[in-house]
Amino acid sequence: MRRTVFNEDHEAFRETIRDFIEAEVVPVYDEWFAAGQAPRDFYYKLGELGIFGISVPEEFGGAGMDTHKFEAVLYEETARAGVQFGGSGVHVLLALPYLKMLATDEQKKRYLPKFATGEEMWAIAMTEPGTGSDLAGMKTTAKLSEDGTHYVLNGAKTFITGGVHADKVIVCARTAAPTAEDRRHGISLFAVDTKSEGYSVGRKLDKLGLKTSDTAELAFVDVKVPVEDLLGEENKGFYYLGHNLASERWGIAFGAYAQAKAAVRFAKQYVQERTVFGKPVAHFQNTKFELAACQAEVDAAEAVADRATEALDAGELTPAEAASAKLFCTEVAHRVIDRCLQLHGGYGYMNEYPIARLYADNRVNRIYGGTSEIMKSIIAKDMGL
């Protein structure tokens, strides 16, 4: 079926990204994998390429394009090559929407030019030890000083993607206690400089997958955050978080679909080259049937992902639709990647093959951004159940 989601500009961008990955990422990716993170200077290259500035307004050094389709191309091309761009995805997909939505003109002048160049990398810190998907249960606090010039931040966060290399972090913290009527009340968002006294990066977490993405624990001990770095209004943070979850879940859904598509590509190539009993593995009917079934699932996931992309760009992607896209695409990816690994036999279990890394990378898709169980709850509520 012919896709209509991308135009000539997107396809030209695809060729640029494909060439960039081949020249700058593939030759050194094994080194990144072993180190557990991409090097910091790689993000400057992404900035020079213009990736970080695509959706940054022109007056702040970006291209000013109000679309997620270039991000979609990135998902497809990195998956196709079996690589990741470190923790940089959070910089654009998660942090930028908050800056565009909440930052004042004065804040945008301070934040966005360095955001676009990669001079300042951003992360977002929501999850805390013991809270997980229950963001309303967060314990990190930010108390306004007596002279009203700054907030004093205390607490801890975990599973923070991009947390090692981050120069700025959007931190979610309690500025007021929850009320009996609304336990989500009292959360605010702050742009915190990682060089601040009392700010520290704890363990770089050893994950099952996404090995090149730096994920860390963060701690705040009496960190002073100037009032000028409050994002949006005080105590409305939970509303802001909910507003941007649709785009985050779209990103996970599209990324999962792209991984499933790549898995079929890897498996098809492998079974055509690998021989068993004197014949290519692709010769056997079971191989053909397995790959055909996987392709059918990928086709369906592509349609869902593309539809969600169009809705997101139009500002019409609802929380329930985003949840449905995430649930469907991540479950498809889980099934497809597992079956494609099986077709590799024992080699599919070796990290030197991209299918093995893809298998590990994909597993978190059904957890972060809200678990599959949370997605089902959102969908059921939208159904009136």
PDB file of C-alpha atoms in Angstrom, residues 138-362:
ATOM      1  CA  MET A 138       6.150  11.988  43.870  1.00  0.00           C
ATOM      2  CA  LYS A 139       8.006  13.166  46.994  1.00  0.00           C
ATOM      3  CA  THR A 140      10.586  15.595  45.564  1.00  0.00           C
ATOM      4  CA  THR A 141       9.868  19.087  46.898  1.00  0.00           C
ATOM      5  CA  ALA A 142      10.623  22.633  45.792  1.00  0.00           C
ATOM      6  CA  LYS A 143      10.031  25.240  48.499  1.00  0.00           C
ATOM      7  CA  LEU A 144      10.035  28.947  47.783  1.00  0.00           C
ATOM      8  CA  SER A 145      12.689  30.847  49.740  1.00  0.00           C
ATOM      9  CA  GLU A 146      11.665  33.494  52.260  1.00  0.00           C
ATOM     10  CA  ASP A 147      12.923  36.295  50.026  1.00  0.00           C
ATOM     11  CA  GLY A 148      11.056  34.850  47.035  1.00  0.00           C
ATOM     12  CA  THR A 149      14.097  34.742  44.746  1.00  0.00           C
ATOM     13  CA  HIS A 150      14.506  30.997  44.388  1.00  0.00           C
ATOM     14  CA  TYR A 151      13.130  27.562  45.175  1.00  0.00           C
ATOM     15  CA  VAL A 152      14.995  24.994  47.260  1.00  0.00           C
ATOM     16  CA  LEU A 153      14.853  21.583  45.598  1.00  0.00           C
ATOM     17  CA  ASN A 154      15.207  18.329  47.550  1.00  0.00           C
ATOM     18  CA  GLY A 155      14.582  14.737  46.485  1.00  0.00           C
ATOM     19  CA  ALA A 156      15.609  12.022  44.054  1.00  0.00           C
ATOM     20  CA  LYS A 157      14.688  10.748  40.612  1.00  0.00           C
ATOM     21  CA  THR A 158      15.440   7.515  38.789  1.00  0.00           C
ATOM     22  CA  PHE A 159      15.347   6.041  35.259  1.00  0.00           C
ATOM     23  CA  ILE A 160      16.256   9.444  33.804  1.00  0.00           C
ATOM     24  CA  THR A 161      17.196   8.948  30.166  1.00  0.00           C
ATOM     25  CA  GLY A 162      19.920  11.342  29.080  1.00  0.00           C
ATOM     26  CA  GLY A 163      20.637  12.024  32.732  1.00  0.00           C
ATOM     27  CA  VAL A 164      24.409  11.582  32.524  1.00  0.00           C
ATOM     28  CA  HIS A 165      25.058  14.026  29.695  1.00  0.00           C
ATOM     29  CA  ALA A 166      22.252  16.491  30.496  1.00  0.00           C
ATOM     30  CA  ASP A 167      23.107  20.166  30.956  1.00  0.00           C
ATOM     31  CA  LYS A 168      19.530  21.111  31.855  1.00  0.00           C
ATOM     32  CA  VAL A 169      16.799  18.930  33.344  1.00  0.00           C
ATOM     33  CA  ILE A 170      13.084  19.629  33.588  1.00  0.00           C
ATOM     34  CA  VAL A 171      12.404  18.494  37.144  1.00  0.00           C
ATOM     35  CA  CYS A 172       8.912  17.738  38.436  1.00  0.00           C
ATOM     36  CA  ALA A 173       8.568  18.602  42.121  1.00  0.00           C
ATOM     37  CA  ARG A 174       5.941  19.339  44.735  1.00  0.00           C
ATOM     38  CA  THR A 175       5.431  23.013  45.535  1.00  0.00           C
ATOM     39  CA  ALA A 176       2.286  22.292  47.548  1.00  0.00           C
ATOM     40  CA  ALA A 177       0.723  19.347  49.308  1.00  0.00           C
ATOM     41  CA  PRO A 178      -1.966  17.329  47.533  1.00  0.00           C
ATOM     42  CA  THR A 179      -5.547  18.052  48.541  1.00  0.00           C
ATOM     43  CA  ALA A 180      -8.168  15.584  49.702  1.00  0.00           C
ATOM     44  CA  GLU A 181     -10.057  16.193  46.460  1.00  0.00           C
ATOM     45  CA  ASP A 182      -7.066  16.070  44.129  1.00  0.00           C
ATOM     46  CA  ARG A 183      -3.825  14.268  44.958  1.00  0.00           C
ATOM     47  CA  ARG A 184      -2.351  15.552  41.692  1.00  0.00           C
ATOM     48  CA  HIS A 185      -2.457  19.132  42.892  1.00  0.00           C
ATOM     49  CA  GLY A 186       0.767  20.881  43.873  1.00  0.00           C
ATOM     50  CA  ILE A 187       3.248  19.674  41.241  1.00  0.00           C
ATOM     51  CA  SER A 188       5.379  22.222  39.374  1.00  0.00           C
ATOM     52  CA  LEU A 189       8.036  22.050  36.669  1.00  0.00           C
ATOM     53  CA  PHE A 190      11.497  23.626  36.815  1.00  0.00           C
ATOM     54  CA  ALA A 191      14.392  24.016  34.389  1.00  0.00           C
ATOM     55  CA  VAL A 192      17.324  22.966  36.562  1.00  0.00           C
ATOM     56  CA  ASP A 193      20.969  23.596  35.666  1.00  0.00           C
ATOM     57  CA  THR A 194      22.944  20.412  36.285  1.00  0.00           C
ATOM     58  CA  LYS A 195      25.958  22.462  37.426  1.00  0.00           C
ATOM     59  CA  SER A 196      23.971  23.762  40.419  1.00  0.00           C
ATOM     60  CA  GLU A 197      25.389  23.116  43.870  1.00  0.00           C
ATOM     61  CA  GLY A 198      23.660  20.166  45.507  1.00  0.00           C
ATOM     62  CA  TYR A 199      22.733  18.566  42.175  1.00  0.00           C
ATOM     63  CA  SER A 200      24.352  15.173  41.613  1.00  0.00           C
ATOM     64  CA  VAL A 201      24.211  12.303  39.160  1.00  0.00           C
ATOM     65  CA  GLY A 202      24.152   8.921  40.867  1.00  0.00           C
ATOM     66  CA  ARG A 203      24.534   5.551  39.212  1.00  0.00           C
ATOM     67  CA  LYS A 204      24.480   5.227  35.443  1.00  0.00           C
ATOM     68  CA  LEU A 205      21.972   2.400  35.358  1.00  0.00           C
ATOM     69  CA  ASP A 206      22.849  -0.915  33.734  1.00  0.00           C
ATOM     70  CA  LYS A 207      19.836  -1.659  31.548  1.00  0.00           C
ATOM     71  CA  LEU A 208      18.733  -4.769  29.689  1.00  0.00           C
ATOM     72  CA  GLY A 209      18.596  -2.825  26.425  1.00  0.00           C
ATOM     73  CA  LEU A 210      19.097   0.678  24.985  1.00  0.00           C
ATOM     74  CA  LYS A 211      22.733   0.281  25.960  1.00  0.00           C
ATOM     75  CA  THR A 212      23.948   3.447  24.251  1.00  0.00           C
ATOM     76  CA  SER A 213      21.389   5.600  26.060  1.00  0.00           C
ATOM     77  CA  ASP A 214      22.719   7.100  29.308  1.00  0.00           C
ATOM     78  CA  THR A 215      20.113   6.493  32.007  1.00  0.00           C
ATOM     79  CA  ALA A 216      20.815   7.652  35.538  1.00  0.00           C
ATOM     80  CA  GLU A 217      19.678   8.350  39.052  1.00  0.00           C
ATOM     81  CA  LEU A 218      19.582  12.013  40.103  1.00  0.00           C
ATOM     82  CA  ALA A 219      19.694  13.562  43.575  1.00  0.00           C
ATOM     83  CA  PHE A 220      18.917  17.092  44.767  1.00  0.00           C
ATOM     84  CA  VAL A 221      20.138  18.397  48.111  1.00  0.00           C
ATOM     85  CA  ASP A 222      19.115  22.009  48.782  1.00  0.00           C
ATOM     86  CA  VAL A 223      19.499  22.896  45.105  1.00  0.00           C
ATOM     87  CA  LYS A 224      18.683  26.556  44.508  1.00  0.00           C
ATOM     88  CA  VAL A 225      16.514  27.094  41.445  1.00  0.00           C
ATOM     89  CA  PRO A 226      15.902  30.751  40.486  1.00  0.00           C
ATOM     90  CA  VAL A 227      12.228  31.690  40.232  1.00  0.00           C
ATOM     91  CA  GLU A 228      13.006  32.682  36.647  1.00  0.00           C
ATOM     92  CA  ASP A 229      13.377  28.975  35.879  1.00  0.00           C
ATOM     93  CA  LEU A 230       9.859  27.943  36.885  1.00  0.00           C
ATOM     94  CA  LEU A 231       8.150  26.574  33.765  1.00  0.00           C
ATOM     95  CA  GLY A 232       4.524  27.568  33.463  1.00  0.00           C
ATOM     96  CA  GLU A 233       2.397  28.227  36.526  1.00  0.00           C
ATOM     97  CA  GLU A 234       3.054  26.887  39.978  1.00  0.00           C
ATOM     98  CA  ASN A 235       1.084  23.778  40.998  1.00  0.00           C
ATOM     99  CA  LYS A 236      -0.161  23.049  37.457  1.00  0.00           C
ATOM    100  CA  GLY A 237       2.592  20.588  36.559  1.00  0.00           C
ATOM    101  CA  PHE A 238       0.407  17.500  36.482  1.00  0.00           C
ATOM    102  CA  TYR A 239      -1.837  19.113  33.894  1.00  0.00           C
ATOM    103  CA  TYR A 240       1.193  19.958  31.761  1.00  0.00           C
ATOM    104  CA  LEU A 241       2.507  16.403  32.058  1.00  0.00           C
ATOM    105  CA  GLY A 242      -0.819  14.971  30.951  1.00  0.00           C
ATOM    106  CA  HIS A 243      -1.018  17.382  28.036  1.00  0.00           C
ATOM    107  CA  ASN A 244       2.293  16.209  26.573  1.00  0.00           C
ATOM    108  CA  LEU A 245       1.925  12.494  27.231  1.00  0.00           C
ATOM    109  CA  ALA A 246       0.161  12.023  23.890  1.00  0.00           C
ATOM    110  CA  SER A 247       3.260  13.074  21.941  1.00  0.00           C
ATOM    111  CA  GLU A 248       5.500  10.930  24.142  1.00  0.00           C
ATOM    112  CA  ARG A 249       3.314   7.873  23.581  1.00  0.00           C
ATOM    113  CA  TRP A 250       3.179   8.577  19.856  1.00  0.00           C
ATOM    114  CA  GLY A 251       6.996   8.506  19.835  1.00  0.00           C
ATOM    115  CA  ILE A 252       7.090   5.142  21.582  1.00  0.00           C
ATOM    116  CA  ALA A 253       4.421   3.740  19.255  1.00  0.00           C
ATOM    117  CA  PHE A 254       6.157   4.922  16.101  1.00  0.00           C
ATOM    118  CA  GLY A 255       9.543   3.791  17.360  1.00  0.00           C
ATOM    119  CA  ALA A 256       8.157   0.331  18.130  1.00  0.00           C
ATOM    120  CA  TYR A 257       6.616   0.017  14.674  1.00  0.00           C
ATOM    121  CA  ALA A 258       9.959   1.050  13.135  1.00  0.00           C
ATOM    122  CA  GLN A 259      11.740  -1.618  15.176  1.00  0.00           C
ATOM    123  CA  ALA A 260       9.286  -4.280  14.002  1.00  0.00           C
ATOM    124  CA  LYS A 261       9.806  -3.226  10.389  1.00  0.00           C
ATOM    125  CA  ALA A 262      13.575  -3.405  10.850  1.00  0.00           C
ATOM    126  CA  ALA A 263      13.321  -6.852  12.448  1.00  0.00           C
ATOM    127  CA  VAL A 264      11.598  -8.229   9.349  1.00  0.00           C
ATOM    128  CA  ARG A 265      14.350  -6.694   7.195  1.00  0.00           C
ATOM    129  CA  PHE A 266      17.084  -8.278   9.329  1.00  0.00           C
ATOM    130  CA  ALA A 267      15.371 -11.668   9.347  1.00  0.00           C
ATOM    131  CA  LYS A 268      14.682 -11.662   5.617  1.00  0.00           C
ATOM    132  CA  GLN A 269      18.315 -10.896   4.866  1.00  0.00           C
ATOM    133  CA  TYR A 270      19.545 -13.553   7.290  1.00  0.00           C
ATOM    134  CA  VAL A 271      17.341 -16.405   6.041  1.00  0.00           C
ATOM    135  CA  GLN A 272      18.301 -15.684   2.449  1.00  0.00           C
ATOM    136  CA  GLU A 273      22.011 -15.966   3.283  1.00  0.00           C
ATOM    137  CA  ARG A 274      21.974 -18.757   5.887  1.00  0.00           C
ATOM    138  CA  THR A 275      21.882 -22.348   4.635  1.00  0.00           C
ATOM    139  CA  VAL A 276      20.542 -25.401   6.452  1.00  0.00           C
ATOM    140  CA  PHE A 277      20.615 -28.931   5.015  1.00  0.00           C
ATOM    141  CA  GLY A 278      22.119 -27.472   1.868  1.00  0.00           C
ATOM    142  CA  LYS A 279      19.340 -24.975   1.267  1.00  0.00           C
ATOM    143  CA  PRO A 280      18.768 -21.336   2.270  1.00  0.00           C
ATOM    144  CA  VAL A 281      16.554 -21.055   5.361  1.00  0.00           C
ATOM    145  CA  ALA A 282      14.269 -18.878   3.225  1.00  0.00           C
ATOM    146  CA  HIS A 283      13.504 -21.943   1.070  1.00  0.00           C
ATOM    147  CA  PHE A 284      11.421 -23.627   3.771  1.00  0.00           C
ATOM    148  CA  GLN A 285       7.685 -23.031   3.933  1.00  0.00           C
ATOM    149  CA  ASN A 286       7.721 -22.314   7.668  1.00  0.00           C
ATOM    150  CA  THR A 287      10.177 -19.470   7.110  1.00  0.00           C
ATOM    151  CA  LYS A 288       8.000 -17.975   4.384  1.00  0.00           C
ATOM    152  CA  PHE A 289       4.867 -18.251   6.508  1.00  0.00           C
ATOM    153  CA  GLU A 290       6.516 -16.744   9.572  1.00  0.00           C
ATOM    154  CA  LEU A 291       7.882 -13.755   7.679  1.00  0.00           C
ATOM    155  CA  ALA A 292       4.615 -13.280   5.806  1.00  0.00           C
ATOM    156  CA  ALA A 293       2.695 -13.179   9.101  1.00  0.00           C
ATOM    157  CA  CYS A 294       5.224 -10.712  10.534  1.00  0.00           C
ATOM    158  CA  GLN A 295       4.951  -8.494   7.452  1.00  0.00           C
ATOM    159  CA  ALA A 296       1.163  -8.413   7.774  1.00  0.00           C
ATOM    160  CA  GLU A 297       1.480  -7.251  11.391  1.00  0.00           C
ATOM    161  CA  VAL A 298       4.037  -4.613  10.417  1.00  0.00           C
ATOM    162  CA  ASP A 299       1.692  -3.331   7.695  1.00  0.00           C
ATOM    163  CA  ALA A 300      -1.073  -2.907  10.265  1.00  0.00           C
ATOM    164  CA  ALA A 301       1.245  -1.195  12.751  1.00  0.00           C
ATOM    165  CA  GLU A 302       2.488   1.154  10.026  1.00  0.00           C
ATOM    166  CA  ALA A 303      -1.076   2.225   9.292  1.00  0.00           C
ATOM    167  CA  VAL A 304      -1.749   2.877  12.980  1.00  0.00           C
ATOM    168  CA  ALA A 305       1.537   4.754  13.427  1.00  0.00           C
ATOM    169  CA  ASP A 306       0.984   6.898  10.333  1.00  0.00           C
ATOM    170  CA  ARG A 307      -2.568   7.753  11.354  1.00  0.00           C
ATOM    171  CA  ALA A 308      -1.369   8.777  14.803  1.00  0.00           C
ATOM    172  CA  THR A 309       1.362  10.923  13.216  1.00  0.00           C
ATOM    173  CA  GLU A 310      -1.148  12.818  11.097  1.00  0.00           C
ATOM    174  CA  ALA A 311      -3.428  13.319  14.110  1.00  0.00           C
ATOM    175  CA  LEU A 312      -0.551  14.550  16.262  1.00  0.00           C
ATOM    176  CA  ASP A 313       0.577  17.074  13.651  1.00  0.00           C
ATOM    177  CA  ALA A 314      -3.008  18.305  13.361  1.00  0.00           C
ATOM    178  CA  GLY A 315      -3.256  18.711  17.141  1.00  0.00           C
ATOM    179  CA  GLU A 316      -6.019  16.117  17.254  1.00  0.00           C
ATOM    180  CA  LEU A 317      -4.350  13.071  18.859  1.00  0.00           C
ATOM    181  CA  THR A 318      -6.388  12.332  21.974  1.00  0.00           C
ATOM    182  CA  PRO A 319      -4.963  10.614  25.076  1.00  0.00           C
ATOM    183  CA  ALA A 320      -7.025   7.501  24.334  1.00  0.00           C
ATOM    184  CA  GLU A 321      -5.899   7.392  20.695  1.00  0.00           C
ATOM    185  CA  ALA A 322      -2.265   7.795  21.734  1.00  0.00           C
ATOM    186  CA  ALA A 323      -2.698   5.020  24.294  1.00  0.00           C
ATOM    187  CA  SER A 324      -4.286   2.763  21.670  1.00  0.00           C
ATOM    188  CA  ALA A 325      -1.458   3.407  19.191  1.00  0.00           C
ATOM    189  CA  LYS A 326       1.176   2.739  21.841  1.00  0.00           C
ATOM    190  CA  LEU A 327      -0.509  -0.444  23.039  1.00  0.00           C
ATOM    191  CA  PHE A 328      -1.003  -1.843  19.543  1.00  0.00           C
ATOM    192  CA  CYS A 329       2.379  -0.965  18.060  1.00  0.00           C
ATOM    193  CA  THR A 330       4.407  -2.090  21.064  1.00  0.00           C
ATOM    194  CA  GLU A 331       2.573  -5.406  21.270  1.00  0.00           C
ATOM    195  CA  VAL A 332       3.067  -5.969  17.535  1.00  0.00           C
ATOM    196  CA  ALA A 333       6.762  -5.175  17.864  1.00  0.00           C
ATOM    197  CA  HIS A 334       7.073  -7.619  20.752  1.00  0.00           C
ATOM    198  CA  ARG A 335       5.597 -10.466  18.704  1.00  0.00           C
ATOM    199  CA  VAL A 336       7.358  -9.673  15.440  1.00  0.00           C
ATOM    200  CA  ILE A 337      10.842  -9.174  16.889  1.00  0.00           C
ATOM    201  CA  ASP A 338      10.574 -12.395  18.898  1.00  0.00           C
ATOM    202  CA  ARG A 339       9.601 -14.394  15.794  1.00  0.00           C
ATOM    203  CA  CYS A 340      12.347 -12.779  13.712  1.00  0.00           C
ATOM    204  CA  LEU A 341      14.929 -13.610  16.360  1.00  0.00           C
ATOM    205  CA  GLN A 342      13.712 -17.224  16.302  1.00  0.00           C
ATOM    206  CA  LEU A 343      14.413 -17.374  12.579  1.00  0.00           C
ATOM    207  CA  HIS A 344      18.038 -16.456  13.318  1.00  0.00           C
ATOM    208  CA  GLY A 345      18.439 -19.515  15.520  1.00  0.00           C
ATOM    209  CA  GLY A 346      21.349 -19.381  17.949  1.00  0.00           C
ATOM    210  CA  TYR A 347      22.891 -16.406  16.205  1.00  0.00           C
ATOM    211  CA  GLY A 348      19.828 -14.366  17.103  1.00  0.00           C
ATOM    212  CA  TYR A 349      20.961 -14.576  20.711  1.00  0.00           C
ATOM    213  CA  MET A 350      24.347 -13.014  19.960  1.00  0.00           C
ATOM    214  CA  ASN A 351      24.741  -9.259  20.470  1.00  0.00           C
ATOM    215  CA  GLU A 352      26.862  -9.005  17.335  1.00  0.00           C
ATOM    216  CA  TYR A 353      23.626  -9.442  15.390  1.00  0.00           C
ATOM    217  CA  PRO A 354      21.282  -6.425  15.359  1.00  0.00           C
ATOM    218  CA  ILE A 355      18.218  -8.597  16.016  1.00  0.00           C
ATOM    219  CA  ALA A 356      19.546  -9.468  19.478  1.00  0.00           C
ATOM    220  CA  ARG A 357      20.054  -5.816  20.406  1.00  0.00           C
ATOM    221  CA  LEU A 358      16.675  -4.969  18.944  1.00  0.00           C
ATOM    222  CA  TYR A 359      15.045  -7.668  21.076  1.00  0.00           C
ATOM    223  CA  ALA A 360      16.483  -6.134  24.248  1.00  0.00           C
ATOM    224  CA  ASP A 361      15.857  -2.528  23.187  1.00  0.00           C
ATOM    225  CA  ASN A 362      12.229  -3.211  22.355  1.00  0.00           C
TER     226      ASN A 362
END
